[in-house]
Amino acid sequence: MIYLDNNSTTQLDPRVLEVMMPFLTSEFGNAASSHTFGRRINNHVKSARENIAALLQCDPGEVVFTSGATEAVNLGLKGVAKNYRSKGNHIITANTEHPAVLDTCKSLEADGYDITYLPVDRDGLIDLMELKAAIKEATILICVMYVNNETGVIQPISDIADTAHEHGALFMCDATQAIGRIPINVYSLGIDLLAFSAHKFYGPKGIGGLFIQHKQPKVKMSPILHGGGHEHGLRSGTLNVPGIVGMAMAAQLAMNEMQRDADHVTMLRTYLEESLLKEENAFLNGSYDHRLYNTANLGFKGIDANVVIGRLQGIALSNGSACTSAIMEPSHVLKAMGLSNEDAYSSIRFSLGRFNSLMDIETTISTIKPLLVNAF
């Protein structure tokens, strides 16, 4: 299998699995237990929290463990919305966000909140002037993702955060595609809340977290899960210790190998992209300059991307978000960027990762080119 769907999920790094194994076997204690066994497990959780905080360059006490980014997004949006309702009920986001954000915002709309969905330009970027114009006195939160999962487009996070703070609003960022791939300092970027998931940076599935700013200003939250008061009372439930330990190891590897991964993957993507864009009627979706180094969303006018993907044997590709791939509709991200239904249906996402090789890319190019001729 040649796996080029790393924005959907990544392969678990064998070194991550190795550190997880004791906590799936002999070290099975509950981190909340008061006996010696439980306290020993809790010490591992504390150490893991420090590793993850180091990746975000934040205080360990500002990291709340969740089951993944989707839960973290729900906790962030709903937790802020509920706690700041007396200040206002207006939230701003972008119409190219992940369904975890968009669906949660729709849920909040049904509860009486006012949501503004910002448009994007042909490159997939929001307009800062349009953002400023959308802010109201009742605006409590602006939520914009760091890196788009379909196109790899990187939003101007620091500028968005500054705009939010200038108007007394909080800034939340879904950094699921960014964490572990590019350096993040939540303080210098001005991020108040940040959602992430381990399985996007070679960690296990079922574990993620939410950074919640405790300083200047301290973000006040209301929980969405109750029962036990775990994670500072914000996320009740027995901690997923194997997952937490695995995510911490993935974070440590990311810090140590981020530049090496970036150099390797950039080389592979450049080769793939330059080769395929030579094809007749091929085009790039998203900003060429403002995007993550591992993602190439390419369109091939006149072809049906689902036909191409279905005919590939042993090569895993995607035509959009894995969370909506079962729905036979054009990508909401590409449509928001101005693509026609036909062009959106003709687009394929290539997302590369740490374990891809030059041979993978060469094989993919030689396999996919003949398919582009008859994929209608």
XYZ file of C-alpha atoms in Angstrom:
376
model
C 0.000 0.000 0.000
C 1.204 3.464 -0.955
C -0.458 5.745 1.556
C -0.971 9.362 0.456
C -3.889 10.266 2.724
C -1.986 11.584 5.736
C -4.387 14.498 6.302
C -7.027 11.881 7.059
C -4.857 9.982 9.511
C -1.219 9.023 9.853
C 0.507 5.726 10.446
C 1.261 5.081 14.107
C 5.010 5.506 14.511
C 6.479 2.207 15.810
C 8.331 4.153 18.501
C 4.992 5.475 19.753
C 3.520 1.981 19.928
C 6.552 0.797 21.870
C 6.049 3.306 24.704
C 2.302 2.619 24.762
C 2.570 -1.147 25.212
C 3.213 -1.237 28.985
C 0.081 0.870 29.534
C -1.958 -1.577 27.488
C -0.662 -4.507 29.556
C 0.979 -4.322 32.987
C 0.608 -0.575 33.705
C -3.187 -0.623 33.531
C -4.017 1.473 36.602
C -6.454 4.387 36.746
C -4.569 7.683 36.922
C -7.226 9.066 39.300
C -6.782 6.293 41.888
C -5.179 7.293 45.193
C -3.186 4.076 45.761
C 0.487 3.734 44.862
C -0.282 2.079 41.533
C -2.621 4.902 40.537
C -0.195 7.597 41.643
C 2.551 5.998 39.566
C 0.308 6.059 36.504
C -0.613 9.660 37.239
C 3.071 10.599 37.248
C 3.333 9.273 33.703
C 0.301 11.381 32.745
C 1.935 14.474 34.262
C 5.115 13.822 32.313
C 3.116 13.311 29.132
C 1.223 16.558 29.673
C 4.566 18.375 29.962
C 5.750 16.894 26.643
C 2.591 17.978 24.839
C 2.746 21.434 26.412
C 6.337 21.725 25.181
C 5.138 21.127 21.607
C 2.652 23.997 21.990
C 5.071 26.055 24.103
C 2.436 26.541 26.800
C 1.968 25.724 30.467
C 1.104 22.038 31.152
C -1.906 23.122 33.205
C -3.393 24.672 30.078
C -3.738 21.314 28.288
C -7.023 19.440 28.661
C -7.108 15.901 27.277
C -10.039 14.907 25.057
C -10.888 11.981 22.777
C -9.645 13.959 19.791
C -9.971 17.235 17.922
C -13.702 16.911 17.315
C -14.426 16.749 21.031
C -11.902 19.528 21.650
C -13.666 21.740 19.096
C -17.031 21.024 20.704
C -15.657 21.777 24.157
C -14.043 25.003 22.989
C -16.985 26.388 21.038
C -19.759 25.287 23.362
C -17.760 25.909 26.526
C -17.031 29.520 25.555
C -20.502 30.126 24.124
C -22.188 29.016 27.338
C -19.854 30.814 29.711
C -19.769 34.146 27.808
C -23.486 34.282 26.924
C -23.984 37.275 29.221
C -21.400 39.229 27.160
C -22.742 38.288 23.758
C -23.949 35.534 21.458
C -22.023 36.206 18.242
C -19.339 33.855 16.867
C -17.363 34.279 13.643
C -15.872 31.398 11.670
C -15.002 30.616 8.034
C -17.067 28.603 5.600
C -14.048 26.394 4.774
C -13.719 25.032 8.310
C -13.773 21.324 9.140
C -17.252 19.849 9.720
C -16.393 19.580 13.429
C -16.504 23.384 13.588
C -19.288 23.963 11.059
C -21.658 21.379 12.531
C -21.015 22.608 16.073
C -21.764 26.159 14.952
C -25.003 24.968 13.342
C -25.907 23.372 16.659
C -25.206 26.654 18.455
C -27.360 28.513 15.916
C -30.239 26.237 16.836
C -29.699 27.296 20.454
C -30.027 30.968 19.581
C -26.440 31.973 18.854
C -25.595 34.272 15.964
C -22.936 32.779 13.680
C -21.155 34.570 10.834
C -19.499 32.353 8.194
C -16.765 34.305 6.419
C -16.131 33.704 2.700
C -12.671 32.966 1.308
C -10.956 34.007 -1.909
C -9.867 31.733 -4.764
C -6.724 30.852 -2.789
C -8.796 29.763 0.222
C -7.769 32.701 2.424
C -10.076 34.918 4.449
C -9.999 38.696 4.014
C -8.958 40.472 7.211
C -11.021 43.533 6.287
C -14.109 41.344 5.920
C -13.319 39.812 9.302
C -13.121 43.245 10.928
C -16.358 44.302 9.262
C -18.134 41.203 10.605
C -17.271 41.903 14.253
C -20.126 43.164 16.416
C -20.431 44.362 19.985
C -21.852 40.923 20.799
C -18.887 39.036 19.247
C -17.384 36.716 21.853
C -15.290 34.331 19.742
C -13.557 34.071 16.370
C -12.742 30.508 15.282
C -10.504 29.916 12.252
C -8.431 26.827 11.475
C -4.660 27.024 11.123
C -4.216 24.675 8.134
C -7.047 23.539 5.899
C -7.384 19.763 5.812
C -8.311 19.631 2.103
C -5.988 22.199 0.530
C -3.249 22.730 3.121
C -3.892 26.493 2.998
C -2.442 28.328 6.010
C -4.499 31.216 7.368
C -2.860 34.366 8.834
C -3.404 33.170 12.389
C -1.487 35.877 14.230
C -3.317 38.663 12.362
C -6.674 37.036 13.042
C -5.836 36.712 16.736
C -4.793 40.375 16.904
C -8.066 41.398 15.280
C -10.077 39.357 17.771
C -8.274 40.800 20.764
C -8.527 44.381 19.483
C -12.291 43.973 19.657
C -12.436 42.142 22.979
C -13.151 38.701 21.526
C -11.380 35.403 22.099
C -9.597 33.527 19.314
C -9.917 29.772 18.870
C -7.897 27.757 16.362
C -8.399 24.230 15.060
C -4.735 23.298 14.583
C -5.330 19.623 13.841
C -3.390 19.680 10.554
C -0.663 21.994 11.842
C 0.433 20.483 15.143
C 3.550 18.357 14.868
C 4.185 19.587 11.332
C 5.075 23.237 11.850
C 6.303 25.038 14.985
C 3.530 26.467 17.163
C 3.857 28.932 20.025
C 0.344 29.618 21.259
C 1.411 32.713 23.188
C 3.284 34.476 20.402
C 0.493 33.620 17.942
C -2.126 35.001 20.317
C -4.215 31.833 20.429
C -6.677 31.529 23.330
C -7.964 28.029 22.536
C -6.386 25.413 20.267
C -7.762 21.987 19.313
C -5.591 19.061 18.205
C -5.573 15.295 17.691
C -2.720 12.790 18.063
C -3.485 10.659 15.022
C -2.580 13.506 12.678
C 1.072 13.457 13.799
C 1.844 9.720 14.007
C 0.161 9.157 17.385
C -2.780 6.918 18.318
C -6.421 7.513 17.476
C -8.902 8.357 20.218
C -6.799 10.989 22.002
C -6.350 14.711 21.531
C -6.625 17.885 23.495
C -7.606 21.492 23.900
C -5.230 24.247 24.921
C -7.055 26.796 27.102
C -5.281 30.063 27.833
C -4.892 30.766 31.554
C -3.206 34.157 31.202
C -3.976 37.545 29.710
C -6.852 36.825 29.627
C -7.787 33.630 31.425
C -10.382 31.852 29.324
C -13.362 30.767 31.388
C -15.046 27.588 30.245
C -18.128 25.543 30.944
C -17.828 21.741 30.567
C -19.913 19.753 28.109
C -19.252 16.409 29.857
C -20.037 15.913 33.532
C -19.236 13.198 36.044
C -16.109 13.011 38.136
C -14.515 16.408 37.593
C -11.460 15.176 35.682
C -9.233 17.591 33.729
C -9.844 20.601 35.979
C -13.562 19.868 35.907
C -13.724 20.484 32.154
C -13.684 16.939 30.795
C -14.951 14.187 33.064
C -14.033 10.596 32.298
C -11.265 8.126 33.081
C -8.108 9.207 31.301
C -6.974 7.278 28.244
C -3.490 6.674 29.645
C -2.092 4.597 26.728
C -3.306 7.253 24.319
C -1.920 10.114 26.396
C 1.487 8.466 26.710
C 1.483 7.716 22.980
C 0.531 11.277 22.075
C 3.334 12.579 24.287
C 5.862 10.372 22.494
C 4.515 11.541 19.132
C 4.944 15.120 20.345
C 8.522 14.464 21.385
C 9.335 12.887 18.022
C 7.730 15.827 16.228
C 9.864 18.311 18.139
C 13.019 16.342 17.361
C 12.287 15.514 13.719
C 10.028 18.303 12.459
C 12.599 19.939 10.200
C 13.794 16.622 8.831
C 10.226 15.580 8.065
C 9.524 18.945 6.453
C 12.571 18.761 4.181
C 11.818 15.171 3.163
C 8.114 15.679 2.510
C 8.611 19.010 0.720
C 10.953 17.326 -1.737
C 8.450 14.547 -2.410
C 5.479 16.863 -2.828
C 7.383 19.165 -5.174
C 8.301 16.234 -7.383
C 4.738 14.880 -7.381
C 3.160 18.251 -8.033
C 5.500 19.361 -10.783
C 5.036 16.049 -12.585
C 1.235 16.011 -12.435
C 0.721 19.702 -13.208
C 2.354 19.059 -16.585
C -0.773 17.104 -17.529
C -3.228 18.835 -19.831
C -5.898 20.839 -17.965
C -4.313 20.190 -14.557
C -4.586 22.915 -11.925
C -3.739 23.587 -8.278
C -6.409 24.303 -5.682
C -5.447 26.740 -2.946
C -2.659 29.201 -2.376
C 0.681 28.211 -3.842
C 2.625 30.240 -1.279
C 0.493 29.962 1.870
C 0.031 26.249 2.446
C 1.464 23.322 4.346
C 4.369 21.527 2.692
C 2.713 18.089 2.657
C -0.515 18.822 0.773
C -1.282 19.097 -2.940
C -4.923 19.432 -3.980
C -4.893 19.022 -7.744
C -7.720 19.243 -10.233
C -7.807 17.615 -13.657
C -10.511 19.203 -15.785
C -13.030 16.772 -17.211
C -12.157 13.733 -15.093
C -14.150 12.184 -12.277
C -11.851 12.014 -9.248
C -13.881 9.200 -7.697
C -13.329 7.079 -10.807
C -9.570 7.638 -10.645
C -9.405 6.890 -6.925
C -11.543 3.766 -7.386
C -9.290 2.411 -10.123
C -6.075 2.865 -8.184
C -4.848 -0.440 -6.827
C -2.739 -0.190 -3.700
C -2.615 3.622 -3.608
C -4.651 5.489 -0.998
C -5.803 8.966 -2.036
C -8.742 11.202 -1.150
C -11.091 13.636 -2.832
C -11.629 15.651 0.357
C -12.250 15.331 4.075
C -12.469 11.781 5.394
C -15.291 12.984 7.640
C -17.497 13.684 4.610
C -16.090 11.317 1.961
C -19.150 9.044 2.201
C -21.367 11.931 1.070
C -21.432 12.209 -2.720
C -21.389 15.986 -2.827
C -18.710 18.367 -4.079
C -16.239 19.551 -1.450
C -17.646 22.478 0.520
C -14.099 23.839 0.780
C -13.511 23.894 -2.967
C -16.983 25.270 -3.637
C -16.348 28.084 -1.140
C -13.168 28.896 -3.081
C -15.247 29.445 -6.220
C -14.829 26.141 -8.043
C -17.678 24.806 -10.136
C -19.235 21.471 -9.212
C -17.447 19.903 -12.172
C -14.026 21.178 -11.138
C -14.603 20.220 -7.513
C -15.529 16.684 -8.556
C -12.353 16.518 -10.660
C -10.013 17.305 -7.735
C -7.813 14.902 -5.781
C -6.013 15.535 -2.492
C -2.507 14.157 -2.109
C -1.291 14.395 1.505
C 2.185 13.050 2.178
C 3.925 12.050 5.377
C 6.998 10.877 7.236
C 6.896 7.311 5.913
C 6.519 8.072 2.205
C 9.442 7.405 -0.123
C 10.548 8.663 -3.511
C 9.580 5.272 -4.941
C 6.038 5.802 -3.605
C 5.787 9.054 -5.522
C 7.305 7.688 -8.720
C 4.888 4.744 -8.659
C 1.932 7.035 -7.987
C 2.821 9.310 -10.900
C 3.289 6.437 -13.354
C 0.066 4.776 -12.189
C -2.209 7.792 -12.136
C -1.224 9.428 -15.425
C -2.795 6.762 -17.696
C -5.983 6.879 -15.612
C -6.426 10.574 -16.250
C -7.099 9.877 -19.918
C -10.288 7.867 -19.485
C -11.621 8.816 -16.062
C -14.969 10.353 -17.044
